[in-house]
Each structure stands twice: as C-alpha cells, then as structure tokens.
Amino acid sequence: MVSRAASAIVIAVGGLVLVGWALDIATLKSVLPGLATMKANTALAFILAGVSLWLLREDPSPRPSPLGGEGGRRLGEGRWWIAQGCACLVALLGALTLGEHLVGWDLGIDQLLFSSGRMAPATALGFLFLGLSLLLVAREKRGGQSAAHLLALGGALIALLALVGYAYNVQSLYGVGFYSSVALHTAFTSLALGVGVLFARPNRGLMAVVTSDTAGGVLARRVLLPAVGVPVVLGWLRLVGQRRGFYGTEFGLSLMVVSAVAILGILIWWSAGSLYRTDMERRRALEELVEREARFRGTLEAAPDAVIIVNAGGRIVLTNAQTEALFGYKQEELLDKPLESLLPDRFRGRHAEHRTGYMSAPRPRAMGAGLDLYARRKDGSEFPVDVKLSPLETAEGTIVISAVRDITERKRTEQEIRKLNEELEQRVIERTAELEAANKELEAFSYSVSHDLRAPLRAIDGFSRIVVEKHAAELPADAQRYLGTVRENAKQMGQLIDDLLSFSRLGRQPLKIQRVEMAGLARQALAELRAEQEGRRVEVSIRDMPAGQGDPALLRQVLVNLLSNALKFTRRREAAQIEVGCRTEGGEPVWFVRDNGVGFDMRYADKLFSVFQRLHRPEEYEGTGVGLAIVQRIVHRHGGRVWAEADVDKGASFYFTLEGGSRNG
Amino acid sequence: MVEAQVEILLVEDNPNDVELTLHALRESHVTNPVHVVRDGAEALEFIFCTGAYASRNMNNTPKVILLDLKLPKVDGLEVLRRVKSDPRTAKIPVVVLTSSREERDIVESYQLGVNSYIVKPVDFEQFTAAVRQVGLYWVLLNQPPLA
C-alpha cells in the first residue's frame, strides 16, 4: 500500500515536472520562485523508478495463479524484465551524472530532453542508490533484500538531509557544492521513493524486524519515526528561536540536546515499560508451559503402561520410560520411527492397514478386542500385549495415544486357570464315575437283598404253616400260638424288606414329571385300598383339586400311603371320615389328607417322617414305620414340603406341596 | 422204553422253595408229574436233551416251565433266552417264579418272551394261592399248540 502510493506520487511528480519543462511552467519546475529547479533527467529518472516500483508490487495472492505462473518467479516474466530495465536505467543515469560531476566530462546526457541543466550530485548519488536498490528488490534473493533496504535508506537519508536543509533554510546546504541544486520536490520525491522501496517487500530484509509482531518490531515502529522526527523538529525550533534572538548558540544547543534527551528518553522508557510487561507475560506463559510440559511428562512417566504417542502418519512422536523398559529401545531411537517397527514382521502389513482405518474414524477403544496381540522387542523377542487407544486432536493434526501393557503374566495365569479347570473337570468326571460305581454296587446290594432275604422268610412262614396244618392234632395250643407268632414275624419282616426296597429305589429313579390330576389319583389310590375298607363305615370325600406337576406313579404312592394311614388310624371310629382336598396358601396349592382318627401328640411330630419311627404300639396299629418316610422322600424329590397337624383323639391332617404348584388351577 | 411224561419242569435252586412249591401243588390237587432241576445248566440239559439228559426225547416237552431267576451256573434269564430263541422250544410256556420285584428283571423277562411273571409272596397262603393258580391255568386250562 505504502509502496503503491509512493510509486504513484513519484510517477506523478516526474510527469508534472516534465510537463513543466515542456510548457515552461516555473511552479512545476522549482515549486517556489528562486529555488533550484528539478532537472528533466531527474524527472525522467523518477518516472522510470516509479514504474519499476509499481511493477514490483506483490500480487495480493501469495502464490501466482496457475494460469500466470509459468515464469517461475513471483512476478510475471515481462513485468519483471521491464522493472529491471527501468531500475537499471535509473542507476545508470545516476552513475553517469555523478561521473560527469566528479571527472568533469560532458556526456551530453544532461540536455537529452530539455536544456534544463545537470542534476545535483546528491540527486545523482540518490538515484544510483535507489536504482540499485530497485534492482536488488526484484531479484528476491536472501541477503539481497537487506542490501536493497540499506541502499534505499541511503537514498532516503540523502533526500532527508536536503529537506532538512530547506526546512532550516541552510543556503550552504542546497545552494553549494555537493547539494548545489537539489530541488525541494526532488528531495521530497526521493524520500517518498526510498520509503516506497523499503515497503516493496515489507516482510523481508531489514524491514522484517520493523513489520514483525515481535517485541523488536513494536519497539522499532514506536521509536524509529520519533528518532528521525524529534531531532529534526527540535533542531528547527532551536534555529528559529536562535534567529529571533531568544537565546545564543550555546544555550540553544543545550536546550535542544536536553529536550531531545528528555523526549527520546521518555519515549524509550515508555516503550521499554510496555516491552517489559509483554516480556513478563511471555515469561509467565513460558513458565506455565514448562510446568505443564513437566506435569504432562510426569503423568506420562507415571503411567503404568508403556505409552507411545503416534502421529496421523503412524510415526512415533513421544514415548515414556516404560516403553524403553518394555521394548529395549532408547527413547531417541524410537522417535519418528513407524509404529510398525515395534511389531513382529508378520503383523506389520495388516497393522498399517488397520491403523489407516482407525485414523479415518478415531475413537478411544481397546485394540483388536478378542484378538491375541503381540509386540516385538529390540532383541527380536515377542510378547503378548494389551493395547488401548485414545485419539487426541492437536494443532499438528490427530495424534493417537496408545497404552501398551505386557500381559505375559496374565496369559500365564489364564493358562494356569484353564489347566486347573481342566483338572477339575477331569476330577469331576472321575468322581462321577466313582459315584456311579457306588450306585451300581448299591443297586446290586438291594437286588440281592430283595432276592435272598425273602426266600428264608418264605421258608419260615411256609413250614410253620405246614406244621400247624399237618400236625395240629399233636400240638398243644400254646405251641400253635407260638408258631403263629413266628409266622407273624416272618410276614412283618417281609413287609419291612419290601418297604425298605421301595424306599431306597425312590432315591434312584428319575422323575417323570407331567401334569397330574390329583383327584383322579386319589380315587385310584382309594380303590387300591379297598381291602382295608371292607366291613367298615368309611366316608371318604374327594374334593375338587387343581392338577399338580409331578411323577404320577410316585404321587399315587404318596396318596396311597397317606390314605392307608388315614384308614388305619380311624379303624376304631364308628364312622371313619376322610377328606382329600387342596387349599391355597400364599398362592401355592397345598394338598391335604384329613381324618378323624386317633391323631397323635404334636410333640412327636418331628419324628413322624423318619424311617422306622412309629408313634403307636405295633399291637395297636401295625406298620413298618416306612410309609411316611416314603411320602417325605417323594415330596422332597419334587421340591415340595410335607408336614402334619394333629391332636390326640381328634384326627390328623397331612399336608404337602409340589414345586411349581398347579398349572391351570 | 416209554419215557415218563414230564408236564411241569421246576427250575429252582432253593430246596425249601422246591418243597414248598411241591407242597403247594399237591395241596392244590395239581398231580401232574413234576421234574425238578437245581440250576440253569441242568435246566438247559433237560430241555435240550443234552449231557445227563442226552437220552431224553426232545419231543417230550413239558407243558410249562416254572423258572427261578437267580440260579447257580446259568441264570434264569439266560435259560429263558435260550428256550425262547430256539424254535424247538420257543412254544413252551415259561412262567418266571421269583423273589425279585426289580423292574428291570420284569422288563427283560417280557422282552425275552416270558409267558408270565410272578413274584413269590413271603406269606405262605398267598404263595400257595399263586402256585395253585399257575398250576391250574398253565397245566389244566391252557391249550398249547400240537407239536
């Protein structure tokens, strides 16, 4: 912007002065009457320099568009050559004129356009500097920019001196010698040109410092302009005061120096203060950063796992000490290596694919869930690992933090557990086989009991009977009664054996669970016990009952035993009353068999269901004491409960439940 | 010489049971000739006319075989299997008369083709009744096929 404005001003001034020479307008040639004129060559050089500066301007886009970018340079090829040509001419014009002044030649270039005279040596030197500066700026070389800026500064300072001369009205400065005829607008335009060249490439060379957003840039921008302006203004004020006779030379000088010191000192102190604050802030931020870095590092090192941080390209950015310990690599050996170098060869290709896939949709997760993962140490050995991944968005793109854990120990433990399990299973199998063998043995035992124990009893009973039948006449009455007792006992023992066998069989038979109509079952059981009802008054009421779930044969046995008991213990009643039914307790059906028999003392209720336990004397009520034990065993095998309620002489009630209760009530 | 006709073959190792069975048959007035063998091997020799019974006529088959299961040498189920698997003897009615109430004995006997399975009661009256009924039914009432 500055550069463009400068080039526009320079071209305009040069053009106007040429017009002035052509049309002989004094104002355009020297600004004020009596002042030195700007020569035609000077005006021409300004136009050339202005064109060069205009062409050097940078395009708004940092890179040339594809259509216009074939030149390889930042400017278009043609533009660049024209700019160089113009700059070259400016430098040449300055050099030749300077040569004329120094050596005393007359090359005839001064009257080239108009007979306006030769430009001042200071102007010529300025053009030499500025022309060279423009040449260097266009070359875009490193270092060249700094030289260009120095040359431009030189040109600008020469012009500034002339301007100051005009300001202070120093005749000697512009009127004689080196500065003899520098025109006012020549000096001003040269200064503008110098500034324009400085701003042609504001981000490079010496200007880089000035335009930067660093503390140095701030200082340069704040101090440079006052450093130029303050002494100039103070010098002018001093001169004016001195000329008006306010003070002498010595006091004027002192005043100026002190004022300059004060103003510049204040300016510098003020700038330094703001720089100080900025710097303190920066330091604090740095310290914070260092501390944060240390904390992060500490966290990283304190992590129980090997932490490996990988960038989007799969290269290792950061690791921790655990990584060194686990993999045997030094941290610096791993930096910038592909993550795959920590894997066994056979997984590398596949892993790179997986990694690319992960990067397309990164989220925290365990890696290769359900897969056996292996890593590879520096020495080539492998070990099983568990890997957890978590992505992190940073200024440099996505990075992935992977926590790697050596699970050799865990694997070993798992293996051990598996082995123990297998052993346990084997032991269970063996134990089961042993149990089965024991069961078989028991079966064989009861088989032989059922066979061999009954035969002698049959013989005892049979032969006693034959004795009684065949030899009744020879036997006294009590001998016959004794033989009767022998037979009674043999039969009792036969019954005991039968009951015991069926009791032991109950534990072995598998249950055949099905829906059972309990009322129908009760009727069957009652029919089976017909013999025990003969010649008696028995009133049996079988109520409506829900069906149960159970083994029908076994449940029938339950009802037979309970009804048989009921019939037995009501024997002495004139009219036996027996009720079979069901009631619901807590949503669970409870079946019962109730009688009005002799009942029993509830104190002995807990003995009722034990094998061979009897609450009555055998001569009162016969029995083996197995019936209720069988009932209990069957009910328990169904997962149910059985209990009794009774009162002496007021009857007894037996209750039982079945697991699962009734279906469709 | 004309062989005595054997109508009932009693296979029973227990001498008490033999005597009680014979007693029961007598009491029931089943007077048909009874032959007693005391183990499974002898039973097979008698039935198939081998060994000690080699001179017996194979066609002279008993009307019924009363077979105990628990026998020395060859057990009752084996005797049953041999009798029922040989076409010459398969038609002879076999009644198992045993102390065993075991379900598997009953099932296996029926699978082998037993004609009847009776558990010997301990009670002598019941025992006598059972023997009487078997005798009456199989010897007197039952009509076997002719030869």
Short mmCIF file of N, CA and C in Angstrom, two decimals, chain A residues 443 447 450-452 454-455 457-459 461-463 465-466 469-470 487 490-491 494 498 505 508, chain B residues 14 16-17 19-20 23 27 68-70 98-102 104-105 120-125 127:
data_model
loop_
_atom_site.label_atom_id
_atom_site.label_comp_id
_atom_site.label_asym_id
_atom_site.label_seq_id
_atom_site.Cartn_x
_atom_site.Cartn_y
_atom_site.Cartn_z
N GLU A 443 -27.20 -100.82 44.04
CA GLU A 443 -28.29 -101.46 43.33
C GLU A 443 -28.16 -102.98 43.41
N TYR A 447 -30.68 -105.54 45.12
CA TYR A 447 -31.19 -106.64 44.31
C TYR A 447 -31.05 -107.97 45.05
N SER A 450 -33.41 -108.16 47.96
CA SER A 450 -34.78 -108.46 47.59
C SER A 450 -34.94 -109.95 47.28
N HIS A 451 -33.87 -110.54 46.68
CA HIS A 451 -33.94 -111.95 46.36
C HIS A 451 -33.72 -112.86 47.56
N ASP A 452 -32.57 -112.61 48.20
CA ASP A 452 -32.08 -113.61 49.13
C ASP A 452 -32.67 -113.50 50.52
N ARG A 454 -35.75 -112.65 51.18
CA ARG A 454 -37.15 -113.07 51.21
C ARG A 454 -37.31 -114.60 51.27
N ALA A 455 -36.39 -115.29 50.57
CA ALA A 455 -36.53 -116.75 50.49
C ALA A 455 -36.57 -117.42 51.86
N LEU A 457 -37.49 -116.19 54.67
CA LEU A 457 -38.74 -115.82 55.34
C LEU A 457 -39.90 -116.67 54.84
N ARG A 458 -39.88 -116.87 53.53
CA ARG A 458 -40.93 -117.69 52.93
C ARG A 458 -40.88 -119.11 53.51
N ALA A 459 -39.64 -119.61 53.68
CA ALA A 459 -39.47 -120.96 54.24
C ALA A 459 -39.98 -121.01 55.67
N ASP A 461 -42.20 -119.08 57.15
CA ASP A 461 -43.66 -118.97 57.15
C ASP A 461 -44.30 -120.24 56.62
N GLY A 462 -43.73 -120.70 55.48
CA GLY A 462 -44.31 -121.87 54.82
C GLY A 462 -44.29 -123.11 55.71
N PHE A 463 -43.12 -123.38 56.30
CA PHE A 463 -43.01 -124.61 57.08
C PHE A 463 -43.77 -124.51 58.39
N ARG A 465 -46.48 -122.97 58.76
CA ARG A 465 -47.86 -123.18 58.35
C ARG A 465 -48.14 -124.69 58.14
N ILE A 466 -47.17 -125.36 57.47
CA ILE A 466 -47.35 -126.79 57.21
C ILE A 466 -47.43 -127.56 58.52
N GLU A 469 -50.77 -127.03 60.02
CA GLU A 469 -51.83 -127.72 59.27
C GLU A 469 -51.77 -129.24 59.44
N LYS A 470 -50.56 -129.76 59.28
CA LYS A 470 -50.43 -131.21 59.25
C LYS A 470 -50.45 -131.84 60.64
N ARG A 487 -44.90 -116.94 62.36
CA ARG A 487 -45.38 -116.56 61.02
C ARG A 487 -45.65 -115.06 60.93
N ALA A 490 -42.39 -113.36 60.46
CA ALA A 490 -41.82 -113.57 59.12
C ALA A 490 -42.49 -112.64 58.12
N LYS A 491 -43.83 -112.53 58.26
CA LYS A 491 -44.56 -111.67 57.32
C LYS A 491 -44.18 -110.20 57.52
N GLY A 494 -40.98 -109.58 55.96
CA GLY A 494 -41.15 -109.50 54.50
C GLY A 494 -41.64 -108.12 54.11
N ASP A 498 -39.78 -105.27 51.81
CA ASP A 498 -40.42 -104.66 50.64
C ASP A 498 -40.42 -103.14 50.75
N ARG A 505 -35.31 -97.47 46.42
CA ARG A 505 -35.49 -97.27 44.98
C ARG A 505 -35.88 -95.83 44.65
N ARG A 508 -33.28 -93.40 43.51
CA ARG A 508 -32.54 -93.65 42.27
C ARG A 508 -33.35 -93.38 41.01
N ASN B 14 -33.30 -123.33 45.49
CA ASN B 14 -33.53 -123.33 46.94
C ASN B 14 -34.41 -124.54 47.32
N ASN B 16 -35.85 -125.37 50.02
CA ASN B 16 -37.07 -125.02 50.76
C ASN B 16 -38.18 -124.63 49.80
N ASP B 17 -37.76 -123.76 48.83
CA ASP B 17 -38.76 -123.31 47.86
C ASP B 17 -39.28 -124.47 47.02
N GLU B 19 -39.57 -127.59 48.00
CA GLU B 19 -40.51 -128.35 48.82
C GLU B 19 -41.83 -127.62 48.97
N LEU B 20 -41.73 -126.28 49.22
CA LEU B 20 -42.96 -125.50 49.41
C LEU B 20 -43.79 -125.47 48.12
N HIS B 23 -45.38 -128.80 47.72
CA HIS B 23 -46.45 -128.87 48.70
C HIS B 23 -47.68 -128.10 48.22
N GLU B 27 -51.31 -129.57 47.47
CA GLU B 27 -52.48 -129.00 48.16
C GLU B 27 -53.53 -128.54 47.18
N ASP B 68 -37.02 -120.04 38.22
CA ASP B 68 -36.49 -119.02 39.14
C ASP B 68 -35.46 -118.21 38.35
N LEU B 69 -35.17 -116.97 38.77
CA LEU B 69 -34.20 -116.16 38.01
C LEU B 69 -32.79 -116.29 38.56
N LYS B 70 -32.71 -116.29 39.88
CA LYS B 70 -31.38 -116.33 40.48
C LYS B 70 -30.97 -117.78 40.68
N THR B 98 -40.26 -115.90 40.95
CA THR B 98 -39.03 -115.41 41.57
C THR B 98 -39.31 -114.51 42.76
N SER B 99 -38.29 -114.28 43.54
CA SER B 99 -38.42 -113.33 44.65
C SER B 99 -38.23 -111.90 44.17
N SER B 100 -37.68 -111.75 42.95
CA SER B 100 -37.30 -110.40 42.50
C SER B 100 -38.50 -109.57 42.06
N ARG B 101 -38.59 -108.39 42.66
CA ARG B 101 -39.61 -107.44 42.28
C ARG B 101 -38.99 -106.35 41.40
N GLU B 102 -37.68 -106.54 41.05
CA GLU B 102 -36.97 -105.48 40.32
C GLU B 102 -37.58 -105.27 38.95
N ARG B 104 -36.33 -104.05 36.29
CA ARG B 104 -35.54 -104.43 35.11
C ARG B 104 -35.63 -105.93 34.84
N ASP B 105 -35.75 -106.74 35.91
CA ASP B 105 -35.95 -108.19 35.71
C ASP B 105 -37.26 -108.43 34.99
N LYS B 120 -42.84 -114.27 44.05
CA LYS B 120 -43.20 -115.20 45.13
C LYS B 120 -43.52 -114.40 46.39
N PRO B 121 -44.72 -114.55 46.94
CA PRO B 121 -45.02 -113.83 48.18
C PRO B 121 -44.33 -114.52 49.35
N VAL B 122 -44.04 -113.73 50.40
CA VAL B 122 -43.48 -114.31 51.61
C VAL B 122 -44.56 -115.11 52.35
N ASP B 123 -45.74 -114.54 52.33
CA ASP B 123 -46.88 -115.17 53.02
C ASP B 123 -47.23 -116.50 52.36
N PHE B 124 -47.22 -117.56 53.15
CA PHE B 124 -47.39 -118.89 52.56
C PHE B 124 -48.76 -119.08 51.93
N GLU B 125 -49.80 -118.49 52.54
CA GLU B 125 -51.13 -118.61 51.94
C GLU B 125 -51.16 -118.02 50.54
N PHE B 127 -48.58 -117.49 48.70
CA PHE B 127 -47.68 -118.28 47.85
C PHE B 127 -48.42 -119.50 47.30
#
